[in-house]
Coordinates of C-alpha atoms and ligand atoms in Angstrom, one line a residue:
X1 CA 0.0 0.0 0.0
X2 CA 1.3 3.5 -0.8
X3 CA 2.7 5.4 2.1
X4 CA 0.4 8.3 1.7
X5 CA -2.6 6.0 2.7
X6 CA -2.1 4.3 6.1
X7 CA -5.3 2.5 5.3
X8 CA -7.6 2.3 2.4
X9 CA -11.3 1.5 2.2
X10 CA -12.0 -2.1 1.4
X11 CA -15.1 -0.9 -0.4
X12 CA -15.4 2.5 -2.0
X13 CA -18.9 3.6 -3.3
X14 CA -19.2 6.6 -5.5
X15 CA -22.2 8.8 -6.6
X16 CA -20.9 10.2 -9.9
X17 CA -22.8 13.5 -9.9
X18 CA -22.4 16.7 -11.9
X19 CA -21.9 15.5 -15.5
X20 CA -24.7 17.8 -16.7
X21 CA -23.5 20.9 -14.9
X22 CA -19.9 20.2 -16.0
X23 CA -21.1 20.2 -19.6
X24 CA -23.4 23.2 -19.3
X25 CA -20.6 25.3 -17.7
X26 CA -18.5 24.6 -20.8
X27 CA -21.3 25.4 -23.3
X28 CA -21.6 21.7 -24.1
X29 CA -24.6 19.3 -24.2
X30 CA -25.4 17.2 -21.1
X31 CA -24.5 14.1 -23.0
X32 CA -21.0 15.4 -23.5
X33 CA -20.8 15.6 -19.8
X34 CA -21.8 12.0 -19.5
X35 CA -19.2 11.0 -22.1
X36 CA -16.5 12.8 -20.1
X37 CA -18.0 11.0 -17.0
X38 CA -17.7 7.7 -18.7
X39 CA -14.0 8.4 -19.6
X40 CA -13.4 9.2 -15.9
X41 CA -14.9 5.9 -14.9
X42 CA -12.0 4.3 -16.7
X43 CA -9.5 6.5 -14.9
X44 CA -11.0 5.8 -11.4
X45 CA -11.3 2.1 -12.0
X46 CA -7.7 1.9 -13.1
X47 CA -6.5 3.8 -10.1
X48 CA -8.5 1.9 -7.6
X49 CA -7.2 -1.3 -8.9
X50 CA -3.7 0.0 -8.9
X51 CA -4.1 1.0 -5.2
X52 CA -5.5 -2.3 -4.3
X53 CA -9.1 -1.3 -3.3
X54 CA -10.9 -4.6 -3.6
X55 CA -14.5 -3.3 -4.1
X56 CA -15.6 -0.3 -6.1
X57 CA -19.3 0.5 -6.6
X58 CA -20.4 3.2 -9.1
X59 CA -23.9 4.6 -9.3
X60 CA -24.4 4.6 -13.0
X61 CA -28.2 4.7 -13.4
X62 CA -30.8 4.9 -10.7
X63 CA -34.3 3.5 -10.9
X64 CA -35.4 7.2 -10.8
X65 CA -33.2 8.1 -13.8
X66 CA -35.8 6.7 -16.2
X67 CA -37.6 10.1 -15.6
X68 CA -34.9 11.9 -17.6
X69 CA -35.5 12.9 -21.2
X70 CA -35.6 9.8 -23.4
X71 CA -32.6 11.0 -25.5
X72 CA -30.5 11.4 -22.4
X73 CA -31.5 7.9 -21.1
X74 CA -30.6 6.5 -24.6
X75 CA -27.2 8.3 -24.5
X76 CA -26.4 6.9 -21.1
X77 CA -27.2 3.4 -22.2
X78 CA -25.1 3.9 -25.4
X79 CA -22.2 5.0 -23.3
X80 CA -22.6 1.9 -21.1
X81 CA -22.4 -0.3 -24.3
X82 CA -19.3 1.6 -25.4
X83 CA -17.7 1.1 -22.0
X84 CA -18.4 -2.6 -22.0
X85 CA -17.1 -2.9 -25.6
X86 CA -13.8 -1.4 -24.8
X87 CA -13.3 -2.5 -21.1
X88 CA -14.4 -6.1 -20.8
X89 CA -11.2 -7.6 -22.3
X90 CA -9.1 -5.4 -20.1
X91 CA -11.1 -6.2 -17.0
X92 CA -10.7 -9.9 -17.7
X93 CA -6.9 -9.5 -18.3
X94 CA -6.6 -7.4 -15.1
X95 CA -8.6 -9.6 -12.8
X96 CA -11.5 -7.2 -12.4
X97 CA -14.9 -8.9 -11.8
X98 CA -17.9 -7.0 -13.1
X99 CA -21.1 -7.2 -11.2
X100 CA -24.4 -5.4 -11.5
X101 CA -26.4 -4.1 -8.5
X102 CA -30.0 -3.5 -9.6
X103 CA -32.7 -4.9 -11.8
X104 CA -30.8 -6.1 -14.9
X105 CA -34.0 -7.6 -16.4
X106 CA -35.5 -4.1 -16.6
X107 CA -32.6 -2.8 -18.8
X108 CA -32.8 -2.7 -22.6
X109 CA -32.0 -6.0 -24.4
X110 CA -28.7 -4.9 -25.8
X111 CA -27.3 -3.7 -22.5
X112 CA -28.7 -6.7 -20.6
X113 CA -27.1 -9.0 -23.0
X114 CA -23.7 -7.2 -23.0
X115 CA -23.8 -7.0 -19.2
X116 CA -24.5 -10.7 -18.8
X117 CA -21.7 -11.5 -21.2
X118 CA -19.3 -9.2 -19.4
X119 CA -20.2 -10.7 -16.0
X120 CA -19.6 -14.2 -17.3
X121 CA -16.3 -13.3 -18.9
X122 CA -15.0 -11.5 -15.8
X123 CA -16.4 -13.9 -13.2
X124 CA -13.0 -15.3 -12.3
X125 CA -11.6 -11.8 -11.5
X126 CA -9.9 -11.9 -8.1
X127 CA -8.1 -8.5 -7.9
X128 CA -11.1 -6.2 -7.7
X129 CA -14.9 -6.3 -7.9
X130 CA -16.4 -3.4 -9.9
X131 CA -20.1 -3.1 -9.1
X132 CA -22.2 -1.0 -11.5
X133 CA -25.4 0.1 -9.8
X134 CA -27.8 0.1 -12.8
X135 CA -31.5 0.4 -12.6
X136 CA -30.8 0.5 -8.9
X137 CA -32.8 1.9 -6.0
X138 CA -31.9 1.3 -2.4
X139 CA -35.5 1.0 -1.1
X140 CA -36.4 -1.4 -3.9
X141 CA -33.3 -3.5 -3.0
X142 CA -34.4 -3.7 0.7
X143 CA -38.0 -4.7 -0.2
X144 CA -36.7 -7.2 -2.8
X145 CA -34.5 -8.7 -0.1
X146 CA -37.4 -9.0 2.3
X147 CA -39.5 -10.7 -0.4
X148 CA -36.7 -13.1 -1.3
X149 CA -36.1 -14.0 2.3
X150 CA -39.8 -14.7 2.8
X151 CA -39.8 -16.8 -0.3
X152 CA -36.8 -18.8 1.0
X153 CA -39.1 -19.9 3.8
X154 CA -36.7 -19.1 6.6
X155 CA -38.1 -19.4 10.2
X156 CA -38.4 -16.0 12.0
X157 CA -35.4 -16.7 14.3
X158 CA -33.2 -16.7 11.2
X159 CA -34.3 -13.2 10.2
X160 CA -31.0 -11.6 11.3
X161 CA -29.0 -8.7 9.9
X162 CA -26.3 -11.0 8.6
X163 CA -28.8 -13.3 6.9
X164 CA -30.7 -10.4 5.5
X165 CA -27.5 -9.1 3.9
X166 CA -27.3 -12.4 1.9
X167 CA -30.4 -11.4 0.0
X168 CA -29.1 -7.9 -1.1
X169 CA -27.5 -7.3 -4.4
X170 CA -24.2 -7.0 -2.5
X171 CA -24.3 -10.5 -1.1
X172 CA -21.0 -11.6 0.2
X173 CA -19.3 -8.2 -0.1
X174 CA -18.2 -5.9 2.7
X175 CA -20.2 -2.8 3.3
X176 CA -18.8 0.4 1.8
X177 CA -16.3 2.0 4.1
X178 CA -16.3 5.2 2.2
X179 CA -19.1 6.9 0.2
X180 CA -18.0 9.7 -2.1
X181 CA -20.5 12.1 -3.8
X182 CA -19.1 14.6 -6.3
X183 CA -20.5 17.9 -7.4
X184 CA -21.6 19.4 -4.1
X185 CA -24.9 17.7 -3.4
X186 CA -25.4 16.4 0.2
X187 CA -27.8 13.6 -0.4
X188 CA -27.8 9.8 -0.5
X189 CA -30.3 9.6 -3.4
X190 CA -31.5 6.1 -2.6
X191 CA -28.0 4.6 -2.8
X192 CA -27.0 1.6 -0.8
X193 CA -29.3 2.6 2.0
X194 CA -28.8 -0.7 4.0
X195 CA -25.1 -1.0 3.4
X196 CA -24.1 2.6 4.2
X197 CA -25.2 2.4 7.9
X198 CA -21.6 2.9 9.1
X199 CA -19.9 4.3 6.0
X200 CA -17.8 7.4 6.2
X201 CA -19.2 10.1 3.9
X202 CA -17.0 12.4 1.7
X203 CA -18.6 15.2 -0.3
X204 CA -16.7 17.3 -2.8
X205 CA -17.7 20.2 -5.0
X206 CA -15.7 18.7 -7.8
X207 CA -17.9 17.5 -10.7
X208 CA -17.5 13.8 -11.6
X209 CA -15.7 14.4 -15.0
X210 CA -13.0 16.4 -13.1
X211 CA -12.8 13.9 -10.2
X212 CA -9.5 12.4 -11.3
X213 CA -6.6 10.6 -9.6
X214 CA -5.6 13.6 -7.4
X215 CA -9.2 14.2 -6.2
X216 CA -9.5 10.5 -5.5
X217 CA -6.3 10.6 -3.4
X218 CA -7.6 13.6 -1.5
X219 CA -10.8 11.7 -0.6
X220 CA -8.7 8.7 0.4
X221 CA -6.5 10.8 2.6
X222 CA -9.6 12.3 4.2
X223 CA -10.9 8.8 4.9
X224 CA -7.6 7.7 6.4
X225 CA -7.9 10.6 8.8
X226 CA -11.3 9.6 10.1
X227 CA -11.8 7.8 13.3
X228 CA -14.3 5.0 12.9
X229 CA -16.0 4.0 16.1
X230 CA -19.0 1.9 15.1
X231 CA -20.9 3.1 18.2
X232 CA -18.1 2.6 20.6
X233 CA -16.2 5.3 22.5
X234 CA -12.8 6.5 21.2
X235 CA -11.1 4.9 24.3
X236 CA -12.7 1.5 23.5
X237 CA -11.5 1.8 19.9
X238 CA -8.0 2.6 21.1
X239 CA -8.1 -0.4 23.4
X240 CA -7.5 1.5 26.6
Ligands
FPP1 C1 -25.3 12.2 -12.5 O1 -24.9 13.4 -13.1 C2 -24.8 11.1 -13.4 C3 -25.6 10.2 -13.9 C4 -27.0 10.1 -13.7 C5 -25.0 9.1 -14.7 C6 -23.6 8.7 -14.5 C7 -23.1 8.0 -15.7 C8 -21.9 8.1 -16.2 C9 -20.8 8.7 -15.4 C10 -21.5 7.6 -17.5 C11 -21.9 6.2 -17.9 C12 -21.5 5.1 -17.0 C13 -20.6 4.1 -17.3 C14 -20.4 3.1 -16.2 C15 -20.0 4.0 -18.6 P1 -26.0 14.5 -13.6 O2 -26.1 14.4 -15.1 O3 -27.3 14.3 -12.9 O4 -25.4 15.8 -13.2 P2 -26.1 17.2 -12.9 O5 -26.7 17.1 -11.5 O6 -25.0 18.2 -13.1 O7 -27.2 17.4 -14.0

């Protein structure tokens, strides 16, 4: 691990906000902002893997994003296809396992097919898991987990927090240690509601297309300076 980070998050979750404003501030179209945002996804995935962050989750399309103009929705899905087209071979080569958090079946056929193919091809990846939250909503995930748990016919005494987590999209993964939201908004926007119970939050005014390696390092340094207590006192955490 690099010296500048005494400890890194095991799981980093990011809300990639501000593509539209980034574009508008430059006299560009919103879709240009999303394109720059997609390019930055490549940068951040590469750096997280290089640093050795084992889980990275990116909020790429929420279940509420369907309300956007159809042309913008289509552009986002087209960027997703481009991304998969250029990145899957590299992910496979570099040991990056791709997973989707969200309702894949509700995605357009081409994207659904490409995602399933990409997940299959990268399934053996051991160096990093890249979760793309797509057609994802945190409340929907919790309700879905409750329904699946009931369908599994578990007796009430097995309704525990640990067992419940097995029915979430993030089954088997650690909870996010650090949640980053770019572009100045101070909201969770229905993202990983169950999993972020004890996450550290980092908000930055930097728009997602400008959130490059240096900005990521700044967030990681801020995280390394946090004192995580999980409900305990500082003395208990220090072991005195
Ligand atoms: C929020 O910015 C961003 C999104 C809703 C989409 C994020 C998508 C990408 C970064 C590109 C595609 C993803 C992949 C994985 C290739 P916003 O447009 O709401 O920003 P605004 O608040 O400034 O309008």
